[in-house]
Coordinates of N, CA and C in Angstrom, one line a residue:
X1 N -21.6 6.4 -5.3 CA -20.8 5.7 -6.3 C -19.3 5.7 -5.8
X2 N -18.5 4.6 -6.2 CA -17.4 4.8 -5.7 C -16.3 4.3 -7.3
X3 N -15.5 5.2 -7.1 CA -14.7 4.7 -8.6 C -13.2 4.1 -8.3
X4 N -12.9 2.8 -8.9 CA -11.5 2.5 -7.9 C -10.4 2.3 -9.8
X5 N -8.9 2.7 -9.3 CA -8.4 2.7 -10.1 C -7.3 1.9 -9.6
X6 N -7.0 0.3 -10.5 CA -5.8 -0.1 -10.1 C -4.6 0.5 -11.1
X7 N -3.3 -0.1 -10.0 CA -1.7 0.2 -11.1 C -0.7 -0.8 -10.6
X8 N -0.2 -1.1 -11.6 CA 1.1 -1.9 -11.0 C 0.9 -3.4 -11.5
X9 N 0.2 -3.7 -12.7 CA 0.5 -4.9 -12.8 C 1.4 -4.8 -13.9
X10 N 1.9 -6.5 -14.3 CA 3.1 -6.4 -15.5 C 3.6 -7.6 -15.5
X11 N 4.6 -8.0 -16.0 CA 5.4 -9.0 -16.4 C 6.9 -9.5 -15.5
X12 N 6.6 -10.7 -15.0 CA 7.6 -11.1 -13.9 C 8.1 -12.1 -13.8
X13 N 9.2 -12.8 -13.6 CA 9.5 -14.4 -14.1 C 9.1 -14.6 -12.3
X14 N 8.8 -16.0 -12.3 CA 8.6 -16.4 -11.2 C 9.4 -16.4 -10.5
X15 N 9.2 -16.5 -9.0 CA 10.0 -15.7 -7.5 C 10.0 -14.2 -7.7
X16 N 9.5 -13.7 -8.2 CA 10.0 -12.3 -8.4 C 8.6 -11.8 -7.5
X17 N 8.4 -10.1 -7.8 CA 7.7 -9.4 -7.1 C 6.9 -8.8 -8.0
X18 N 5.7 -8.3 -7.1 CA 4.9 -7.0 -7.7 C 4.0 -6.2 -7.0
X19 N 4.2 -5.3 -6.8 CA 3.1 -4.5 -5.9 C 1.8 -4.1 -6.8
X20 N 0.7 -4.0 -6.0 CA -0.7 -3.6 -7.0 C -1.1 -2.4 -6.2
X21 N -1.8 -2.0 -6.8 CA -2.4 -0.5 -6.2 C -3.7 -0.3 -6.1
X22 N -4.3 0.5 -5.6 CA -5.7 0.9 -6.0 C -6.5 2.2 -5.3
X23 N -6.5 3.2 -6.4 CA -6.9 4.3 -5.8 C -8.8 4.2 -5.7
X24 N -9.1 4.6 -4.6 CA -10.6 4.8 -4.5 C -10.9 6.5 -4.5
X25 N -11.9 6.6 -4.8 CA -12.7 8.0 -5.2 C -14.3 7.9 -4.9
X26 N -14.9 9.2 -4.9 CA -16.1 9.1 -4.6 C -16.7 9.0 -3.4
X27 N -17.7 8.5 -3.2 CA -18.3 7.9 -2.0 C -17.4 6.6 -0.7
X28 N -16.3 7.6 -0.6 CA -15.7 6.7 0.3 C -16.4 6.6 1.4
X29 N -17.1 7.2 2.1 CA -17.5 6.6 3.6 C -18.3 6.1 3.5
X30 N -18.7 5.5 1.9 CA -19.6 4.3 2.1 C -19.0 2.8 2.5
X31 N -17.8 2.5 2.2 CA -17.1 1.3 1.9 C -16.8 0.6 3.0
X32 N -17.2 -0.2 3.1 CA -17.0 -1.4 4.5 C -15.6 -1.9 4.2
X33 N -15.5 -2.6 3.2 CA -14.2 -3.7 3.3 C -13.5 -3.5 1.8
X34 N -12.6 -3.4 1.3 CA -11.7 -3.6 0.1 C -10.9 -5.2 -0.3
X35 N -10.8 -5.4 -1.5 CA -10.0 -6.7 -1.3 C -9.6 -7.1 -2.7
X36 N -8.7 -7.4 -2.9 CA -8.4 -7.9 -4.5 C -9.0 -9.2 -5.4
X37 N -9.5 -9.4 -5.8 CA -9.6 -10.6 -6.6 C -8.6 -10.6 -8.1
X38 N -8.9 -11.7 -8.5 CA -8.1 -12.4 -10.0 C -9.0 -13.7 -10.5
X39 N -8.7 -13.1 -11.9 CA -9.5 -14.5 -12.8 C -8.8 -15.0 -13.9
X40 N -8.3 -15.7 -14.0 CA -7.4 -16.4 -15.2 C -8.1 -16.8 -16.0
X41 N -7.4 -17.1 -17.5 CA -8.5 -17.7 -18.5 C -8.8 -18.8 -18.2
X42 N -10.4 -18.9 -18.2 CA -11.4 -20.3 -18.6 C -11.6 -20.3 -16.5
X43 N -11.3 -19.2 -16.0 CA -11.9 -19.6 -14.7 C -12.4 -19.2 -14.1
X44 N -13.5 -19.1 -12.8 CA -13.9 -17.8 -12.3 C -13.2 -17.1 -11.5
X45 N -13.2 -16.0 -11.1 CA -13.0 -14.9 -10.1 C -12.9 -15.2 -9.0
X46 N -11.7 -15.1 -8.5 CA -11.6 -15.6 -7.4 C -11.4 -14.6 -6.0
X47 N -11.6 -15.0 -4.7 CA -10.9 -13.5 -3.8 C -9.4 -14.5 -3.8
X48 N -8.8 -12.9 -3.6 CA -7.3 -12.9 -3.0 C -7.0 -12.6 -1.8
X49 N -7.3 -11.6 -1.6 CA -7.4 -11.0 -0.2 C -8.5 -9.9 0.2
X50 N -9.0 -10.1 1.7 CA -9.5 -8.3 1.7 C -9.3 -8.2 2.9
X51 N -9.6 -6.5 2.9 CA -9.2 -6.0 4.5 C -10.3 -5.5 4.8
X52 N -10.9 -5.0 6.2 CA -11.8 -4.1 6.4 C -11.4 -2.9 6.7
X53 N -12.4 -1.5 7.0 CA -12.2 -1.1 7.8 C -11.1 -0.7 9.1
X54 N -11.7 -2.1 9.6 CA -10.7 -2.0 10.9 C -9.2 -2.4 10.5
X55 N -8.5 -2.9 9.4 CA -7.3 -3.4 9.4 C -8.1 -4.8 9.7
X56 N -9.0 -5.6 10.0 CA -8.7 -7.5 9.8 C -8.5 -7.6 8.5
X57 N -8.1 -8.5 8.5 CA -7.1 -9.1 6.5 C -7.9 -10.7 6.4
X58 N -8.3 -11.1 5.1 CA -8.1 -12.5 4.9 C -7.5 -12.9 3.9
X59 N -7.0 -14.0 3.8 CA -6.3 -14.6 2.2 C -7.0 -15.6 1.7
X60 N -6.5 -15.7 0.3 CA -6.9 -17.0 0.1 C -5.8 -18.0 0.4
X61 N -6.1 -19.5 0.7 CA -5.0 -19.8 1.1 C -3.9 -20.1 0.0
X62 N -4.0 -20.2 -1.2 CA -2.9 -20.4 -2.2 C -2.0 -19.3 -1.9
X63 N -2.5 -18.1 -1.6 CA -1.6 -17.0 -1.8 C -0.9 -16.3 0.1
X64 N -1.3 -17.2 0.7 CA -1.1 -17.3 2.4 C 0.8 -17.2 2.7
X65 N 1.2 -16.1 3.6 CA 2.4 -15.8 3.3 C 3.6 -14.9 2.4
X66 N 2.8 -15.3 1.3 CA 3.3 -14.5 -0.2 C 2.6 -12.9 -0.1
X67 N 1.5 -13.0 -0.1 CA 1.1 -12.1 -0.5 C 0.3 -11.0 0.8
X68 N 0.5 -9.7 1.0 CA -0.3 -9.1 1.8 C -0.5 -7.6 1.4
X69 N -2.2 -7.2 1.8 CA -2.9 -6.7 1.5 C -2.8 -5.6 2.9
X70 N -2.8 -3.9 2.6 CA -3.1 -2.9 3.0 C -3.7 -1.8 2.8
X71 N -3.9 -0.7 3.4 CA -4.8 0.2 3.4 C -4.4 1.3 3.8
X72 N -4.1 2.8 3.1 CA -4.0 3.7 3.9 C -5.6 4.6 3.2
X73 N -5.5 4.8 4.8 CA -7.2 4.8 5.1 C -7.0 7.1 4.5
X74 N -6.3 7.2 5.1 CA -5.6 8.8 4.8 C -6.0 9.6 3.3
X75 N -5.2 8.0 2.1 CA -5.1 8.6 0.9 C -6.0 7.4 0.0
X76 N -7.1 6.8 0.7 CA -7.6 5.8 -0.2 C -7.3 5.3 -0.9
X77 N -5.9 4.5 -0.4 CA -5.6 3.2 -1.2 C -5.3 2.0 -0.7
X78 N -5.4 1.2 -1.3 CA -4.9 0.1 -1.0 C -3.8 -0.5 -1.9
X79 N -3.6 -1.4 -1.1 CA -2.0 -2.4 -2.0 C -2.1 -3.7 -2.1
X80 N -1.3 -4.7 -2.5 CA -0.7 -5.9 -2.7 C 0.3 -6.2 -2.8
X81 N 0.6 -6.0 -2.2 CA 2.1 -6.6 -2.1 C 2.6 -8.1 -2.6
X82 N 2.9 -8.6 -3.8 CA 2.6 -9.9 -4.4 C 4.1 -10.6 -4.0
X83 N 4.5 -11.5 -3.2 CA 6.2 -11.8 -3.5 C 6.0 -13.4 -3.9
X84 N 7.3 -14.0 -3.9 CA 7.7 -15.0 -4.6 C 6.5 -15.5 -5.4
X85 N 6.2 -15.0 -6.2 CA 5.3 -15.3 -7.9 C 5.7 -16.3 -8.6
X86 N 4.2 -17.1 -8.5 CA 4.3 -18.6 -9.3 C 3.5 -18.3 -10.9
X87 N 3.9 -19.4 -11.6 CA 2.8 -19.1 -13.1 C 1.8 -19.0 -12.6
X88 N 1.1 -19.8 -11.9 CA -0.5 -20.3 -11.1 C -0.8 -19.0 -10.9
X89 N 0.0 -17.2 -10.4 CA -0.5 -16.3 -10.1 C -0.8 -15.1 -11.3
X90 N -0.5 -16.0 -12.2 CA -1.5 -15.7 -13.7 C -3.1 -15.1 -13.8
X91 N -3.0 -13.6 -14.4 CA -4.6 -13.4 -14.0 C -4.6 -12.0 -14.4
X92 N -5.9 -11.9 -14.1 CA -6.0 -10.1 -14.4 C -6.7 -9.6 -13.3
X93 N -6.0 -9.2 -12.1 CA -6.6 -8.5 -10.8 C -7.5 -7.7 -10.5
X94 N -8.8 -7.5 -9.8 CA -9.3 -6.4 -9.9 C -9.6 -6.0 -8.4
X95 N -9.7 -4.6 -8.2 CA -9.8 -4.2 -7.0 C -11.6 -4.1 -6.8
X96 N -11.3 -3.9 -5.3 CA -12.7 -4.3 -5.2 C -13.4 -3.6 -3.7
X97 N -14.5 -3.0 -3.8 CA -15.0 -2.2 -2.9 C -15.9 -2.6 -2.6
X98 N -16.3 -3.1 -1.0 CA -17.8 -3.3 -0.8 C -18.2 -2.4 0.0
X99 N -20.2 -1.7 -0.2 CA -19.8 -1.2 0.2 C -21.5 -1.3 1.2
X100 N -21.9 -0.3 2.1 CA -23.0 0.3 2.3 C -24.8 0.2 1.3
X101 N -25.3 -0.5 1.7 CA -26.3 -1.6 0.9 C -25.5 -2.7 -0.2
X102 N -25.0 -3.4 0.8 CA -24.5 -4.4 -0.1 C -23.8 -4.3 -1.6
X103 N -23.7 -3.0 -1.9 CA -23.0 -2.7 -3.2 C -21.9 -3.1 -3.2
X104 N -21.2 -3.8 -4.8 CA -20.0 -3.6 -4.9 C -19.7 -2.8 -5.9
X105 N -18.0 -2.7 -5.8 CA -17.3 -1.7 -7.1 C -16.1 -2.2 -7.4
X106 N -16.1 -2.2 -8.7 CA -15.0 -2.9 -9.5 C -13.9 -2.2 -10.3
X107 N -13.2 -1.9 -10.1 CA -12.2 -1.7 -11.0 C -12.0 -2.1 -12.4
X108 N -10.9 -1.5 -12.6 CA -11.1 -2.1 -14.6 C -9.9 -3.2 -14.7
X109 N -9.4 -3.6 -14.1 CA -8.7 -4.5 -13.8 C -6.6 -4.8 -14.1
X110 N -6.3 -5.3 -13.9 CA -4.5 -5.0 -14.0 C -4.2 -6.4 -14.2
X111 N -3.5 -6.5 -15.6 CA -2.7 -7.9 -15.8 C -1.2 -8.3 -15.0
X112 N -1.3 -9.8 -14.7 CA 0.1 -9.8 -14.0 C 0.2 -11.0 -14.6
X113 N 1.3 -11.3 -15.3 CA 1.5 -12.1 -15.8 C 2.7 -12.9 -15.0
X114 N 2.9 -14.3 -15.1 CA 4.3 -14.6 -14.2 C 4.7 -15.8 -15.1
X115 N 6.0 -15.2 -15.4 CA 6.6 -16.6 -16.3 C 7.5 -17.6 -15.9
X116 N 7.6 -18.9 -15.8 CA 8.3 -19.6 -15.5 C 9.8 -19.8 -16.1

């Protein structure tokens, strides 16, 4: 099992910033890849970004530029680094671990609100 704990979401007028967090626990050497997703009301869950392992990264492309995703492999966490924030990045984030038999693990999730 792996238990992940995000921090850092909140309230931001648009262009502004936010970093996200996410502590992992447990069964870490099971985990292949980490990555953030977000789901706004009335939509599904989307990915934002993830990293592997090795440091490769993907985005989505709405968030391509703005936003980047790391890993310190040392203290099991990962980040998000969120910059110039539109309404559209409206949502409740959740961190996300894949891992060793296809498992995943979810977080309890962090609101980020962005106001115009």
């Amino acid at each position: 099992q792996v238990q992940l704990v995000e921090s850092g979401g909140g309230l931001v007028q648009a262009g502004g910033s936010l970093r996200l967090s996410c502590a992992a626990s447990g069964s870490i050497f099971s985990i292949i890849a980490m990555g953030w997703y977000r789901q706004a009301p009335g939509k599904q869950r989307e990915l934002v970004a993830a990293i592997t392992n090795g440091g490769n990264t993907n985005y989505a492309d709405s968030v391509k530029g703005r936003f980047t995703i790391s890993r310190d492999n040392a203290k099991n966490t990962m980040t998000l680094q969120m910059n110039s924030l539109k309404p559209e990045d409206t949502a409740v984030y959740y961190c996300n671990a894949y891992g060793l038999g296809h498992l995943n693990y979810w977080g309890q999730g962090t609101q980020v609100t962005v106001s115009s």
